[in-house]
Amino acid sequence: MDSHAVRLESAGAAVTVVSAEQAVTDWSARYFGPWWKAGKVSPQDVCAGPLVIAEVDPGRYADEALAVTQAPHRSVVYAKAQTLLTEDITARLIRAVSPEQALAYRSEPEVGSLLILGRGTEPVATVAARLAREVMRGLLLRDGWAVLHASAVVKDGRTVLTFGGKGAGKTTTALALAARHGGGLLANDRVFVRPNDGGGVDVLPWPSAAALGLGLLHALGWDEIARERLEAGEALHPTQDRRVTEALLAGRAEPLREGGKEMKVQVFPDQFLTWFGVPLATEGEAAALVFPRIEPGAAPAVQETGRTVDDGDFMSGRTEDRYPDIFGLARVDGGGTEEARHAVAQRLAELPHHSVVLGWDVAANADFLAEVTGCA
């Protein structure tokens, strides 16, 4: 049986996704793209380094699921699904099954091997990309990197980092600068950071789909582009609620909410370039920090508050409970070691800080932010 392989690389770390299903490796190639220099390689040339092997094989899935349930196991929640987990300390093997998702796993952390088995191509492809990212995260964290909850846009090598919780304006800030002032999108929600030998902080992307509100998509002028692409038969990320797709096709820009939570457009990383003309940056050096607050009707303005980076801005274990490290892929706190976080925070504290209030006029926001951060 032929196999296919895609290798992901960033800052000297690499992981390879291998599958007999080309759709599985194509998904990883698309998802990580230029951010992590994803490229096809010959499976015969894959002889070392961490491997994620992902197969669509209902029979093997059933055998693995039965083996887990018959062994002593515990129940955990992973990716919002009940997952049964068993660990063989002697064999240094972690096995798991998620019956609801029809996915089974065999992880050997010390040898860098993770096997995923499932019944359907899309679930296997999706989880293979997610866990390949977790393998890469572990490699980078153990090499001194940390993970910040921030968006990032790069202009001429200068990286503007934007901080804040949900709704603060991280994505709005990054996309406004990238779309209107020729910047490259490095990340929309989190980034890898590490002090460099020159006294600065290097920044790497955290590849992920982006969640954009219908209002933001309209303000950027991207809703018509999305509608035309959808009408032509293209699709956004499959996690997108069908009601959001229907709203886009109908030309509606009003926010859609369910249970108080806004339902958003889910954009594949590659669609920033192919649909909206925003390139993806692969690296940068931190140059300025922005702490925005969105206020409807406000004129963009500096509103200094003394806000700076603290431990709550790192993606530590307490903020990563949706994807706990049950497969032993990271083996470091999700935000990086305490030493790494402290070193990054010290370096970032020396950079220009800008606490700002932004309105809903994306063009005005972009011009104001470019002037304030030096990206004009």
mmCIF file with all atom_site columns, C-alpha atoms in Angstrom, residues 218-339:
data_model
loop_
_atom_site.group_PDB
_atom_site.id
_atom_site.type_symbol
_atom_site.label_atom_id
_atom_site.label_alt_id
_atom_site.label_comp_id
_atom_site.label_asym_id
_atom_site.label_entity_id
_atom_site.label_seq_id
_atom_site.pdbx_PDB_ins_code
_atom_site.Cartn_x
_atom_site.Cartn_y
_atom_site.Cartn_z
_atom_site.occupancy
_atom_site.B_iso_or_equiv
_atom_site.pdbx_formal_charge
_atom_site.auth_seq_id
_atom_site.auth_comp_id
_atom_site.auth_asym_id
_atom_site.auth_atom_id
_atom_site.pdbx_PDB_model_num
ATOM 1   C CA . HIS A 1 218 ? -17.956 42.809 6.795  1.00 0.00 ? 218 HIS A CA 1
ATOM 2   C CA . ALA A 1 219 ? -15.863 45.677 8.173  1.00 0.00 ? 219 ALA A CA 1
ATOM 3   C CA . LEU A 1 220 ? -12.782 44.271 6.439  1.00 0.00 ? 220 LEU A CA 1
ATOM 4   C CA . GLY A 1 221 ? -14.719 44.042 3.187  1.00 0.00 ? 221 GLY A CA 1
ATOM 5   C CA . TRP A 1 222 ? -14.230 40.290 3.084  1.00 0.00 ? 222 TRP A CA 1
ATOM 6   C CA . ASP A 1 223 ? -17.835 39.108 3.357  1.00 0.00 ? 223 ASP A CA 1
ATOM 7   C CA . GLU A 1 224 ? -18.532 39.526 -0.358 1.00 0.00 ? 224 GLU A CA 1
ATOM 8   C CA . ILE A 1 225 ? -15.350 37.659 -1.204 1.00 0.00 ? 225 ILE A CA 1
ATOM 9   C CA . ALA A 1 226 ? -16.391 34.807 1.111  1.00 0.00 ? 226 ALA A CA 1
ATOM 10  C CA . ARG A 1 227 ? -19.888 34.706 -0.389 1.00 0.00 ? 227 ARG A CA 1
ATOM 11  C CA . GLU A 1 228 ? -18.526 34.494 -3.929 1.00 0.00 ? 228 GLU A CA 1
ATOM 12  C CA . ARG A 1 229 ? -16.119 31.709 -2.951 1.00 0.00 ? 229 ARG A CA 1
ATOM 13  C CA . LEU A 1 230 ? -18.864 29.754 -1.212 1.00 0.00 ? 230 LEU A CA 1
ATOM 14  C CA . GLU A 1 231 ? -21.197 30.155 -4.180 1.00 0.00 ? 231 GLU A CA 1
ATOM 15  C CA . ALA A 1 232 ? -18.396 28.821 -6.388 1.00 0.00 ? 232 ALA A CA 1
ATOM 16  C CA . GLY A 1 233 ? -18.341 25.618 -4.349 1.00 0.00 ? 233 GLY A CA 1
ATOM 17  C CA . GLU A 1 234 ? -15.407 26.284 -2.002 1.00 0.00 ? 234 GLU A CA 1
ATOM 18  C CA . ALA A 1 235 ? -15.756 25.734 1.723  1.00 0.00 ? 235 ALA A CA 1
ATOM 19  C CA . LEU A 1 236 ? -14.563 27.230 4.983  1.00 0.00 ? 236 LEU A CA 1
ATOM 20  C CA . HIS A 1 237 ? -13.293 25.150 7.918  1.00 0.00 ? 237 HIS A CA 1
ATOM 21  C CA . PRO A 1 238 ? -15.719 22.277 8.731  1.00 0.00 ? 238 PRO A CA 1
ATOM 22  C CA . THR A 1 239 ? -16.081 23.411 12.353 1.00 0.00 ? 239 THR A CA 1
ATOM 23  C CA . GLN A 1 240 ? -18.116 26.370 11.088 1.00 0.00 ? 240 GLN A CA 1
ATOM 24  C CA . ASP A 1 241 ? -21.801 26.241 12.041 1.00 0.00 ? 241 ASP A CA 1
ATOM 25  C CA . ARG A 1 242 ? -24.053 25.898 8.986  1.00 0.00 ? 242 ARG A CA 1
ATOM 26  C CA . ARG A 1 243 ? -26.061 28.928 10.188 1.00 0.00 ? 243 ARG A CA 1
ATOM 27  C CA . VAL A 1 244 ? -22.954 31.081 9.756  1.00 0.00 ? 244 VAL A CA 1
ATOM 28  C CA . THR A 1 245 ? -22.552 29.785 6.212  1.00 0.00 ? 245 THR A CA 1
ATOM 29  C CA . GLU A 1 246 ? -26.205 30.566 5.505  1.00 0.00 ? 246 GLU A CA 1
ATOM 30  C CA . ALA A 1 247 ? -25.767 34.102 6.871  1.00 0.00 ? 247 ALA A CA 1
ATOM 31  C CA . LEU A 1 248 ? -22.754 34.670 4.625  1.00 0.00 ? 248 LEU A CA 1
ATOM 32  C CA . LEU A 1 249 ? -24.617 33.431 1.569  1.00 0.00 ? 249 LEU A CA 1
ATOM 33  C CA . ALA A 1 250 ? -27.570 35.674 2.430  1.00 0.00 ? 250 ALA A CA 1
ATOM 34  C CA . GLY A 1 251 ? -25.332 38.729 2.866  1.00 0.00 ? 251 GLY A CA 1
ATOM 35  C CA . ARG A 1 252 ? -26.095 39.208 6.567  1.00 0.00 ? 252 ARG A CA 1
ATOM 36  C CA . ALA A 1 253 ? -23.480 40.815 8.829  1.00 0.00 ? 253 ALA A CA 1
ATOM 37  C CA . GLU A 1 254 ? -25.360 40.847 12.134 1.00 0.00 ? 254 GLU A CA 1
ATOM 38  C CA . PRO A 1 255 ? -23.681 38.712 14.837 1.00 0.00 ? 255 PRO A CA 1
ATOM 39  C CA . LEU A 1 256 ? -25.163 35.257 15.374 1.00 0.00 ? 256 LEU A CA 1
ATOM 40  C CA . ARG A 1 257 ? -25.306 34.081 18.969 1.00 0.00 ? 257 ARG A CA 1
ATOM 41  C CA . GLU A 1 258 ? -26.194 30.867 20.732 1.00 0.00 ? 258 GLU A CA 1
ATOM 42  C CA . GLY A 1 259 ? -26.228 30.648 24.501 1.00 0.00 ? 259 GLY A CA 1
ATOM 43  C CA . GLY A 1 260 ? -24.641 34.085 24.724 1.00 0.00 ? 260 GLY A CA 1
ATOM 44  C CA . LYS A 1 261 ? -21.673 33.014 22.565 1.00 0.00 ? 261 LYS A CA 1
ATOM 45  C CA . GLU A 1 262 ? -21.090 34.451 19.109 1.00 0.00 ? 262 GLU A CA 1
ATOM 46  C CA . MET A 1 263 ? -20.920 31.950 16.269 1.00 0.00 ? 263 MET A CA 1
ATOM 47  C CA . LYS A 1 264 ? -18.109 32.923 13.924 1.00 0.00 ? 264 LYS A CA 1
ATOM 48  C CA . VAL A 1 265 ? -16.716 32.343 10.477 1.00 0.00 ? 265 VAL A CA 1
ATOM 49  C CA . GLN A 1 266 ? -13.968 29.690 10.618 1.00 0.00 ? 266 GLN A CA 1
ATOM 50  C CA . VAL A 1 267 ? -11.155 30.473 8.184  1.00 0.00 ? 267 VAL A CA 1
ATOM 51  C CA . PHE A 1 268 ? -8.467  28.005 7.080  1.00 0.00 ? 268 PHE A CA 1
ATOM 52  C CA . PRO A 1 269 ? -4.967  29.523 7.387  1.00 0.00 ? 269 PRO A CA 1
ATOM 53  C CA . ASP A 1 270 ? -4.329  29.342 3.628  1.00 0.00 ? 270 ASP A CA 1
ATOM 54  C CA . GLN A 1 271 ? -7.560  31.227 2.914  1.00 0.00 ? 271 GLN A CA 1
ATOM 55  C CA . PHE A 1 272 ? -6.096  34.430 4.369  1.00 0.00 ? 272 PHE A CA 1
ATOM 56  C CA . LEU A 1 273 ? -3.877  34.587 1.289  1.00 0.00 ? 273 LEU A CA 1
ATOM 57  C CA . THR A 1 274 ? -5.935  32.822 -1.376 1.00 0.00 ? 274 THR A CA 1
ATOM 58  C CA . TRP A 1 275 ? -9.239  34.492 -0.469 1.00 0.00 ? 275 TRP A CA 1
ATOM 59  C CA . PHE A 1 276 ? -8.315  37.768 1.208  1.00 0.00 ? 276 PHE A CA 1
ATOM 60  C CA . GLY A 1 277 ? -4.807  38.569 -0.036 1.00 0.00 ? 277 GLY A CA 1
ATOM 61  C CA . VAL A 1 278 ? -3.136  38.583 3.405  1.00 0.00 ? 278 VAL A CA 1
ATOM 62  C CA . PRO A 1 279 ? 0.195   36.680 3.436  1.00 0.00 ? 279 PRO A CA 1
ATOM 63  C CA . LEU A 1 280 ? 1.292   34.476 6.319  1.00 0.00 ? 280 LEU A CA 1
ATOM 64  C CA . ALA A 1 281 ? 4.561   35.379 8.033  1.00 0.00 ? 281 ALA A CA 1
ATOM 65  C CA . THR A 1 282 ? 6.861   32.635 9.301  1.00 0.00 ? 282 THR A CA 1
ATOM 66  C CA . GLU A 1 283 ? 8.823   34.529 11.957 1.00 0.00 ? 283 GLU A CA 1
ATOM 67  C CA . GLY A 1 284 ? 9.584   37.933 13.417 1.00 0.00 ? 284 GLY A CA 1
ATOM 68  C CA . GLU A 1 285 ? 11.034  39.819 16.372 1.00 0.00 ? 285 GLU A CA 1
ATOM 69  C CA . ALA A 1 286 ? 8.801   41.526 18.917 1.00 0.00 ? 286 ALA A CA 1
ATOM 70  C CA . ALA A 1 287 ? 8.838   45.327 18.500 1.00 0.00 ? 287 ALA A CA 1
ATOM 71  C CA . ALA A 1 288 ? 5.698   46.662 20.188 1.00 0.00 ? 288 ALA A CA 1
ATOM 72  C CA . LEU A 1 289 ? 2.889   45.497 22.469 1.00 0.00 ? 289 LEU A CA 1
ATOM 73  C CA . VAL A 1 290 ? -0.743  46.557 22.106 1.00 0.00 ? 290 VAL A CA 1
ATOM 74  C CA . PHE A 1 291 ? -3.484  46.158 24.718 1.00 0.00 ? 291 PHE A CA 1
ATOM 75  C CA . PRO A 1 292 ? -6.742  47.091 22.972 1.00 0.00 ? 292 PRO A CA 1
ATOM 76  C CA . ARG A 1 293 ? -10.288 47.628 24.139 1.00 0.00 ? 293 ARG A CA 1
ATOM 77  C CA . ILE A 1 294 ? -13.153 47.704 21.641 1.00 0.00 ? 294 ILE A CA 1
ATOM 78  C CA . GLU A 1 295 ? -15.806 50.347 22.331 1.00 0.00 ? 295 GLU A CA 1
ATOM 79  C CA . PRO A 1 296 ? -18.641 50.830 19.806 1.00 0.00 ? 296 PRO A CA 1
ATOM 80  C CA . GLY A 1 297 ? -18.591 54.319 18.335 1.00 0.00 ? 297 GLY A CA 1
ATOM 81  C CA . ALA A 1 298 ? -15.255 55.263 19.883 1.00 0.00 ? 298 ALA A CA 1
ATOM 82  C CA . ALA A 1 299 ? -12.574 57.148 17.996 1.00 0.00 ? 299 ALA A CA 1
ATOM 83  C CA . PRO A 1 300 ? -9.239  55.283 18.191 1.00 0.00 ? 300 PRO A CA 1
ATOM 84  C CA . ALA A 1 301 ? -7.111  56.729 20.973 1.00 0.00 ? 301 ALA A CA 1
ATOM 85  C CA . VAL A 1 302 ? -4.292  55.941 23.365 1.00 0.00 ? 302 VAL A CA 1
ATOM 86  C CA . GLN A 1 303 ? -5.632  55.120 26.806 1.00 0.00 ? 303 GLN A CA 1
ATOM 87  C CA . GLU A 1 304 ? -2.628  54.300 28.954 1.00 0.00 ? 304 GLU A CA 1
ATOM 88  C CA . THR A 1 305 ? -3.395  51.940 31.829 1.00 0.00 ? 305 THR A CA 1
ATOM 89  C CA . GLY A 1 306 ? 0.008   50.600 32.868 1.00 0.00 ? 306 GLY A CA 1
ATOM 90  C CA . ARG A 1 307 ? -0.966  47.167 31.533 1.00 0.00 ? 307 ARG A CA 1
ATOM 91  C CA . THR A 1 308 ? 1.951   44.860 30.793 1.00 0.00 ? 308 THR A CA 1
ATOM 92  C CA . VAL A 1 309 ? 2.547   41.169 30.169 1.00 0.00 ? 309 VAL A CA 1
ATOM 93  C CA . ASP A 1 310 ? 2.067   38.895 33.162 1.00 0.00 ? 310 ASP A CA 1
ATOM 94  C CA . ASP A 1 311 ? 1.856   35.160 33.764 1.00 0.00 ? 311 ASP A CA 1
ATOM 95  C CA . GLY A 1 312 ? -1.820  35.148 32.807 1.00 0.00 ? 312 GLY A CA 1
ATOM 96  C CA . ASP A 1 313 ? -0.849  36.006 29.223 1.00 0.00 ? 313 ASP A CA 1
ATOM 97  C CA . PHE A 1 314 ? 0.963   32.678 28.785 1.00 0.00 ? 314 PHE A CA 1
ATOM 98  C CA . MET A 1 315 ? -0.978  29.592 27.703 1.00 0.00 ? 315 MET A CA 1
ATOM 99  C CA . SER A 1 316 ? -0.268  27.669 30.888 1.00 0.00 ? 316 SER A CA 1
ATOM 100 C CA . GLY A 1 317 ? -1.842  24.399 31.971 1.00 0.00 ? 317 GLY A CA 1
ATOM 101 C CA . ARG A 1 318 ? -4.850  26.017 33.572 1.00 0.00 ? 318 ARG A CA 1
ATOM 102 C CA . THR A 1 319 ? -5.805  27.632 30.262 1.00 0.00 ? 319 THR A CA 1
ATOM 103 C CA . GLU A 1 320 ? -5.281  24.511 28.173 1.00 0.00 ? 320 GLU A CA 1
ATOM 104 C CA . ASP A 1 321 ? -7.808  22.154 29.738 1.00 0.00 ? 321 ASP A CA 1
ATOM 105 C CA . ARG A 1 322 ? -9.508  21.407 26.398 1.00 0.00 ? 322 ARG A CA 1
ATOM 106 C CA . TYR A 1 323 ? -6.409  19.566 25.157 1.00 0.00 ? 323 TYR A CA 1
ATOM 107 C CA . PRO A 1 324 ? -4.598  18.203 28.219 1.00 0.00 ? 324 PRO A CA 1
ATOM 108 C CA . ASP A 1 325 ? -1.278  16.489 27.555 1.00 0.00 ? 325 ASP A CA 1
ATOM 109 C CA . ILE A 1 326 ? -2.679  12.987 27.996 1.00 0.00 ? 326 ILE A CA 1
ATOM 110 C CA . PHE A 1 327 ? -0.399  11.505 25.321 1.00 0.00 ? 327 PHE A CA 1
ATOM 111 C CA . GLY A 1 328 ? 2.828   12.820 26.872 1.00 0.00 ? 328 GLY A CA 1
ATOM 112 C CA . LEU A 1 329 ? 3.625   14.928 23.807 1.00 0.00 ? 329 LEU A CA 1
ATOM 113 C CA . ALA A 1 330 ? 4.616   18.175 25.547 1.00 0.00 ? 330 ALA A CA 1
ATOM 114 C CA . ARG A 1 331 ? 5.928   17.018 28.945 1.00 0.00 ? 331 ARG A CA 1
ATOM 115 C CA . VAL A 1 332 ? 6.288   20.729 29.831 1.00 0.00 ? 332 VAL A CA 1
ATOM 116 C CA . ASP A 1 333 ? 3.660   23.190 31.046 1.00 0.00 ? 333 ASP A CA 1
ATOM 117 C CA . GLY A 1 334 ? 1.643   24.289 27.994 1.00 0.00 ? 334 GLY A CA 1
ATOM 118 C CA . GLY A 1 335 ? 2.924   27.849 28.249 1.00 0.00 ? 335 GLY A CA 1
ATOM 119 C CA . GLY A 1 336 ? 6.572   26.873 28.617 1.00 0.00 ? 336 GLY A CA 1
ATOM 120 C CA . THR A 1 337 ? 8.840   26.460 31.612 1.00 0.00 ? 337 THR A CA 1
ATOM 121 C CA . GLU A 1 338 ? 8.682   29.031 34.391 1.00 0.00 ? 338 GLU A CA 1
ATOM 122 C CA . GLU A 1 339 ? 12.195  30.147 33.475 1.00 0.00 ? 339 GLU A CA 1
#
